[in-house]
mmCIF file of C-alpha atoms in Angstrom:
data_model
loop_
_atom_site.group_PDB
_atom_site.id
_atom_site.type_symbol
_atom_site.label_atom_id
_atom_site.label_comp_id
_atom_site.label_asym_id
_atom_site.label_seq_id
_atom_site.Cartn_x
_atom_site.Cartn_y
_atom_site.Cartn_z
ATOM 1 C CA MET A 1 78.446 119.792 103.215
ATOM 2 C CA SER A 2 77.948 116.232 102.992
ATOM 3 C CA LYS A 3 74.618 114.847 102.111
ATOM 4 C CA ILE A 4 74.293 111.425 104.006
ATOM 5 C CA HIS A 5 70.806 108.967 104.360
ATOM 6 C CA SER A 6 69.468 108.687 107.431
ATOM 7 C CA THR A 7 69.358 104.839 107.507
ATOM 8 C CA ALA A 8 73.354 104.711 106.023
ATOM 9 C CA ILE A 9 75.470 103.124 108.660
ATOM 10 C CA ILE A 10 78.791 105.467 109.666
ATOM 11 C CA GLY A 11 81.455 104.001 111.741
ATOM 12 C CA ASP A 12 83.808 105.217 114.186
ATOM 13 C CA ASN A 13 86.942 107.042 112.771
ATOM 14 C CA CYS A 14 85.464 108.177 109.114
ATOM 15 C CA THR A 15 86.538 110.768 107.571
ATOM 16 C CA PHE A 16 84.138 112.629 104.476
ATOM 17 C CA GLY A 17 85.528 115.096 102.563
ATOM 18 C CA LYS A 18 83.208 118.049 100.882
ATOM 19 C CA ASP A 19 79.724 116.820 99.398
ATOM 20 C CA VAL A 20 80.379 113.340 99.825
ATOM 21 C CA VAL A 21 76.875 111.418 99.143
ATOM 22 C CA ILE A 22 75.947 108.369 100.761
ATOM 23 C CA GLY A 23 72.836 106.946 99.880
ATOM 24 C CA ALA A 24 70.063 104.955 101.753
ATOM 25 C CA TYR A 25 71.103 101.430 103.618
ATOM 26 C CA SER A 26 74.662 101.693 102.405
ATOM 27 C CA ILE A 27 77.288 100.898 105.164
ATOM 28 C CA ILE A 28 81.044 102.535 106.008
ATOM 29 C CA ASP A 29 82.580 100.771 108.227
ATOM 30 C CA GLU A 30 85.200 102.550 110.319
ATOM 31 C CA ASN A 31 88.574 104.251 108.898
ATOM 32 C CA VAL A 32 87.091 104.754 105.928
ATOM 33 C CA LYS A 33 88.040 108.057 103.688
ATOM 34 C CA ILE A 34 86.144 109.688 101.107
ATOM 35 C CA GLY A 35 87.060 112.603 98.843
ATOM 36 C CA ASN A 36 85.199 115.437 97.581
ATOM 37 C CA GLY A 37 82.306 115.015 95.396
ATOM 38 C CA THR A 38 82.153 111.305 95.572
ATOM 39 C CA ILE A 39 78.596 109.408 95.212
ATOM 40 C CA ILE A 40 78.105 106.391 97.344
ATOM 41 C CA ASN A 41 74.608 105.177 95.706
ATOM 42 C CA PRO A 42 72.332 102.994 98.243
ATOM 43 C CA SER A 43 73.121 99.422 99.077
ATOM 44 C CA VAL A 44 76.678 99.993 99.049
ATOM 45 C CA HIS A 45 79.815 98.381 101.703
ATOM 46 C CA ILE A 46 82.982 99.735 101.965
ATOM 47 C CA SER A 47 84.977 98.574 104.271
ATOM 48 C CA GLY A 48 88.665 98.098 105.606
ATOM 49 C CA ASN A 49 91.485 100.766 105.608
ATOM 50 C CA THR A 50 90.091 101.820 102.310
ATOM 51 C CA ASP A 51 90.830 105.410 101.211
ATOM 52 C CA ILE A 52 88.809 106.762 98.516
ATOM 53 C CA GLY A 53 89.662 110.100 96.205
ATOM 54 C CA GLU A 54 87.651 112.672 94.354
ATOM 55 C CA SER A 55 84.599 112.476 92.215
ATOM 56 C CA ASN A 56 83.953 108.706 92.675
ATOM 57 C CA ILE A 57 80.568 107.078 91.974
ATOM 58 C CA PHE A 58 79.774 103.594 93.353
ATOM 59 C CA TYR A 59 76.236 101.890 92.398
ATOM 60 C CA GLN A 60 74.342 99.829 94.371
ATOM 61 C CA PHE A 61 75.908 96.490 95.802
ATOM 62 C CA CYS A 62 79.463 97.701 95.323
ATOM 63 C CA SER A 63 81.525 95.541 98.025
ATOM 64 C CA ILE A 64 84.919 97.925 98.384
ATOM 65 C CA GLY A 65 87.678 96.828 100.915
ATOM 66 C CA SER A 66 86.343 93.543 102.004
ATOM 67 C CA PRO A 67 88.896 90.634 103.066
ATOM 68 C CA PRO A 68 90.971 89.593 100.218
ATOM 69 C CA GLN A 69 89.535 86.005 98.875
ATOM 70 C CA ASP A 70 93.059 84.294 99.905
ATOM 71 C CA LEU A 71 93.735 81.356 102.164
ATOM 72 C CA LYS A 72 97.298 83.151 102.963
ATOM 73 C CA PHE A 73 95.321 85.969 104.348
ATOM 74 C CA TYR A 74 95.545 86.115 108.277
ATOM 75 C CA GLY A 75 93.329 89.665 109.106
ATOM 76 C CA GLU A 76 96.942 91.505 108.996
ATOM 77 C CA LYS A 77 96.474 95.379 108.731
ATOM 78 C CA SER A 78 96.290 96.094 104.926
ATOM 79 C CA PHE A 79 94.907 99.060 102.527
ATOM 80 C CA LEU A 80 93.292 100.044 99.317
ATOM 81 C CA ARG A 81 93.991 102.909 97.591
ATOM 82 C CA ILE A 82 91.466 104.265 94.647
ATOM 83 C CA GLY A 83 92.535 107.790 92.944
ATOM 84 C CA ASN A 84 89.710 110.185 91.485
ATOM 85 C CA SER A 85 86.324 110.179 88.797
ATOM 86 C CA ASN A 86 86.464 106.400 88.936
ATOM 87 C CA VAL A 87 83.027 104.869 88.151
ATOM 88 C CA PHE A 88 82.284 101.220 89.890
ATOM 89 C CA ARG A 89 79.111 99.923 88.372
ATOM 90 C CA GLU A 90 76.452 98.058 90.142
ATOM 91 C CA GLY A 91 78.012 94.876 91.867
ATOM 92 C CA CYS A 92 81.791 96.124 91.428
ATOM 93 C CA THR A 93 84.165 94.255 94.107
ATOM 94 C CA VAL A 94 87.924 95.032 95.231
ATOM 95 C CA ASN A 95 89.782 93.729 98.212
ATOM 96 C CA PRO A 96 92.612 95.031 99.554
ATOM 97 C CA GLY A 97 96.497 93.903 99.873
ATOM 98 C CA THR A 98 97.761 90.851 101.631
ATOM 99 C CA GLU A 99 101.129 90.673 103.245
ATOM 100 C CA GLY A 100 102.837 88.469 100.441
ATOM 101 C CA GLY A 101 101.925 91.398 97.855
ATOM 102 C CA GLY A 102 102.945 94.525 99.881
ATOM 103 C CA LEU A 103 99.917 94.773 101.765
ATOM 104 C CA THR A 104 98.072 97.129 99.177
ATOM 105 C CA THR A 105 95.451 97.045 96.213
ATOM 106 C CA GLU A 106 95.838 100.430 94.414
ATOM 107 C CA ILE A 107 93.616 102.122 91.646
ATOM 108 C CA GLY A 108 94.080 105.564 89.938
ATOM 109 C CA ASN A 109 91.941 107.766 87.923
ATOM 110 C CA ASP A 110 89.377 107.688 85.314
ATOM 111 C CA SER A 111 88.847 104.766 85.065
ATOM 112 C CA LEU A 112 85.593 102.590 83.917
ATOM 113 C CA PHE A 113 84.122 99.197 85.933
ATOM 114 C CA MET A 114 81.470 97.706 84.519
ATOM 115 C CA THR A 115 78.697 95.577 86.669
ATOM 116 C CA GLY A 116 80.200 93.021 88.689
ATOM 117 C CA ALA A 117 83.964 93.714 87.984
ATOM 118 C CA HIS A 118 86.275 92.210 90.465
ATOM 119 C CA ILE A 119 89.745 93.361 91.437
ATOM 120 C CA ALA A 120 91.410 91.151 93.606
ATOM 121 C CA HIS A 121 94.435 91.899 96.225
ATOM 122 C CA ASP A 122 97.726 93.305 95.700
ATOM 123 C CA CYS A 123 96.104 94.443 91.948
ATOM 124 C CA ILE A 124 97.648 97.568 90.482
ATOM 125 C CA VAL A 125 95.088 99.285 88.139
ATOM 126 C CA GLY A 126 96.511 101.775 86.319
ATOM 127 C CA ASN A 127 94.388 105.068 84.555
ATOM 128 C CA GLY A 128 91.666 105.389 82.128
ATOM 129 C CA THR A 129 91.166 101.766 82.242
ATOM 130 C CA VAL A 130 88.161 99.836 80.888
ATOM 131 C CA PHE A 131 86.674 96.904 82.422
ATOM 132 C CA ALA A 132 83.511 95.615 80.946
ATOM 133 C CA ASN A 133 80.829 93.640 82.692
ATOM 134 C CA GLN A 134 82.327 90.802 85.103
ATOM 135 C CA ALA A 135 85.679 91.275 84.247
ATOM 136 C CA THR A 136 87.878 89.246 86.776
ATOM 137 C CA LEU A 137 91.376 90.230 87.853
ATOM 138 C CA GLY A 138 93.125 87.122 90.248
ATOM 139 C CA GLY A 139 95.604 88.793 92.856
ATOM 140 C CA HIS A 140 98.979 90.519 92.384
ATOM 141 C CA VAL A 141 97.868 91.720 88.975
ATOM 142 C CA THR A 142 98.906 94.982 87.249
ATOM 143 C CA VAL A 143 97.032 96.420 84.190
ATOM 144 C CA GLY A 144 98.503 99.529 82.785
ATOM 145 C CA ASP A 145 96.853 102.710 81.791
ATOM 146 C CA LYS A 146 94.209 103.131 79.601
ATOM 147 C CA ALA A 147 93.937 99.265 78.893
ATOM 148 C CA ILE A 148 90.398 98.065 78.038
ATOM 149 C CA LEU A 149 89.194 93.952 79.168
ATOM 150 C CA GLY A 150 86.353 92.622 77.694
ATOM 151 C CA GLY A 151 83.186 91.062 79.684
ATOM 152 C CA LEU A 152 83.589 87.823 81.134
ATOM 153 C CA THR A 153 86.918 88.101 80.911
ATOM 154 C CA GLY A 154 89.456 86.691 83.403
ATOM 155 C CA ILE A 155 93.465 87.511 83.968
ATOM 156 C CA HIS A 156 95.435 84.864 85.716
ATOM 157 C CA GLN A 157 97.077 85.946 89.252
ATOM 158 C CA PHE A 158 100.601 87.574 88.556
ATOM 159 C CA CYS A 159 99.787 88.588 84.737
ATOM 160 C CA ARG A 160 100.897 92.112 83.591
ATOM 161 C CA ILE A 161 98.294 93.837 81.054
ATOM 162 C CA GLY A 162 100.522 96.521 79.620
ATOM 163 C CA LYS A 163 99.503 100.327 78.685
ATOM 164 C CA LEU A 164 96.951 100.375 76.050
ATOM 165 C CA ALA A 165 96.279 96.729 75.826
ATOM 166 C CA MET A 166 92.943 95.092 74.617
ATOM 167 C CA ILE A 167 91.372 92.106 75.406
ATOM 168 C CA GLY A 168 88.821 90.359 73.859
ATOM 169 C CA GLY A 169 85.538 89.143 75.966
ATOM 170 C CA LEU A 170 85.268 85.990 77.151
ATOM 171 C CA SER A 171 89.473 85.697 76.931
ATOM 172 C CA ALA A 172 91.297 83.844 79.625
ATOM 173 C CA VAL A 173 94.761 85.143 80.124
ATOM 174 C CA HIS A 174 97.592 83.179 81.763
ATOM 175 C CA ASN A 175 99.943 85.543 80.256
ATOM 176 C CA ASP A 176 101.589 88.853 80.197
ATOM 177 C CA VAL A 177 99.844 90.682 77.338
ATOM 178 C CA ILE A 178 102.302 93.302 75.999
ATOM 179 C CA PRO A 179 101.629 97.456 75.824
ATOM 180 C CA TYR A 180 99.243 98.275 72.734
ATOM 181 C CA GLY A 181 98.526 94.487 72.514
ATOM 182 C CA LEU A 182 95.532 93.015 71.042
ATOM 183 C CA ALA A 183 94.337 89.738 73.118
ATOM 184 C CA THR A 184 91.799 86.880 73.034
ATOM 185 C CA GLY A 185 90.688 83.705 73.541
ATOM 186 C CA ASN A 186 90.516 80.834 76.091
ATOM 187 C CA ARG A 187 94.060 80.559 76.885
ATOM 188 C CA ALA A 188 94.633 84.047 74.820
ATOM 189 C CA LYS A 189 97.003 84.319 72.634
ATOM 190 C CA LEU A 190 98.686 87.620 70.689
ATOM 191 C CA ASP A 191 96.450 88.739 67.716
ATOM 192 C CA GLY A 192 98.602 91.953 66.963
ATOM 193 C CA ILE A 193 98.270 95.316 67.876
ATOM 194 C CA ASN A 194 95.403 97.583 69.093
ATOM 195 C CA MET A 195 95.605 100.170 66.117
ATOM 196 C CA ILE A 196 92.097 101.371 66.786
ATOM 197 C CA GLY A 197 93.404 102.504 70.337
ATOM 198 C CA LEU A 198 96.506 103.940 69.418
ATOM 199 C CA LYS A 199 94.897 105.908 66.679
ATOM 200 C CA ARG A 200 92.579 107.112 69.170
ATOM 201 C CA ALA A 201 95.150 107.878 71.659
ATOM 202 C CA GLY A 202 96.909 110.611 68.896
ATOM 203 C CA TYR A 203 99.829 108.621 67.839
ATOM 204 C CA SER A 204 101.035 109.850 64.353
ATOM 205 C CA ASN A 205 101.295 107.533 61.216
ATOM 206 C CA GLN A 206 104.684 106.843 61.359
ATOM 207 C CA ASP A 207 104.625 106.366 64.771
ATOM 208 C CA ILE A 208 102.505 103.471 64.371
ATOM 209 C CA LYS A 209 103.891 102.329 61.289
ATOM 210 C CA ASP A 210 107.364 101.782 62.546
ATOM 211 C CA PHE A 211 106.066 100.647 65.657
ATOM 212 C CA VAL A 212 104.178 97.950 63.515
ATOM 213 C CA LYS A 213 107.129 97.012 61.551
ATOM 214 C CA THR A 214 109.294 96.680 64.609
ATOM 215 C CA PHE A 215 106.721 94.638 66.323
ATOM 216 C CA ASN A 216 106.793 92.247 63.448
ATOM 217 C CA THR A 217 110.724 91.644 63.910
ATOM 218 C CA ILE A 218 110.515 91.289 67.434
ATOM 219 C CA PHE A 219 107.846 88.348 67.409
ATOM 220 C CA SER A 220 109.350 86.857 64.563
ATOM 221 C CA SER A 221 112.390 86.010 66.303
ATOM 222 C CA ASN A 222 113.135 83.178 67.807
ATOM 223 C CA SER A 223 114.226 84.903 70.760
ATOM 224 C CA ILE A 224 112.227 87.788 71.641
ATOM 225 C CA GLU A 225 113.398 88.856 74.559
ATOM 226 C CA SER A 226 117.192 88.843 72.937
ATOM 227 C CA LYS A 227 115.483 90.616 70.037
ATOM 228 C CA THR A 228 114.720 93.945 71.906
ATOM 229 C CA THR A 229 117.855 95.090 72.526
ATOM 230 C CA ASP A 230 118.401 95.725 68.904
ATOM 231 C CA PHE A 231 115.978 98.090 69.821
ATOM 232 C CA LYS A 232 116.743 99.734 72.760
ATOM 233 C CA ASP A 233 117.965 102.994 71.713
ATOM 234 C CA SER A 234 114.735 103.655 69.339
ATOM 235 C CA GLU A 235 113.314 106.850 69.636
ATOM 236 C CA ASN A 236 109.957 105.756 68.792
ATOM 237 C CA LYS A 237 108.401 105.504 72.552
ATOM 238 C CA LEU A 238 106.078 102.956 71.350
ATOM 239 C CA VAL A 239 108.873 100.657 70.386
ATOM 240 C CA LYS A 240 110.229 101.586 73.996
ATOM 241 C CA GLU A 241 107.713 100.899 75.800
ATOM 242 C CA VAL A 242 107.026 97.264 74.176
ATOM 243 C CA CYS A 243 110.466 96.614 74.595
ATOM 244 C CA ASN A 244 111.331 97.824 78.318
ATOM 245 C CA PHE A 245 107.598 95.483 79.312
ATOM 246 C CA ILE A 246 109.347 92.814 77.623
ATOM 247 C CA GLN A 247 112.905 92.738 79.224
ATOM 248 C CA VAL A 248 110.919 93.036 82.595
ATOM 249 C CA ASN A 249 111.364 89.408 84.437
ATOM 250 C CA SER A 250 107.999 87.966 84.620
ATOM 251 C CA ALA A 251 106.192 85.588 86.474
ATOM 252 C CA ARG A 252 103.859 84.391 84.155
ATOM 253 C CA GLY A 253 106.053 85.190 80.643
ATOM 254 C CA LEU A 254 104.816 86.431 77.440
ATOM 255 C CA CYS A 255 100.697 86.068 76.202
ATOM 256 C CA PRO A 256 102.460 84.038 72.664
ATOM 257 C CA TYR A 257 101.755 85.301 69.469
ATOM 258 C CA ALA A 258 99.208 83.817 66.674
ATOM 259 C CA LYS A 259 101.084 84.108 63.709
ATOM 260 C CA LYS A 260 98.837 84.590 60.694
#
């Protein structure tokens, strides 16, 4: 059975799974759905049309599902969907979508959002990501699986952060960061490849070596997008992922490479 503290406030039409815990002074507004085994610590506010999966943990002072911080939002019915086994540390904020972005914000599974992380309206966050303290997404940002955002990092609206990319702390990211890329700085630049992340993810030394060679070829070209067509039939999964990412039309363009 769920365990709900006597001081918690629960709205109408809420749905709770098994073994849900809701701590003292937390507020769960109407229409919120919370899956099995999720823990809501004291002084958490969850609102809106928010659907939370199983085995998530929300620490105190999180604000989840409150209206988007967007002047174009006029109260339209929008949604927030959170997957399973995520951890939201103290003071995290997550907003639902807007009409201009498809009305939905989505978060996958198994991610860690450290103190003060913010996910704005219409963002899509993959699985296994890490947002260090105060990492912030503007609206309409996409973050790929297992990407890591350093502390006090800000991501501009409409940017894409690729799979297994790593963004250094105190970075201001205004362009797309390729999968497996390593980017840092205010007006962040691509410094190279997230080698440690690739090794930890279990990619073979040969795959990584081939990928590095291809990366250097592509980013030394005068036309990066055109150069990716030379590798469209590559059997290397890392190469394919990056080529496909680059060839997608982008609102922000690619993060520039800081060639050594």
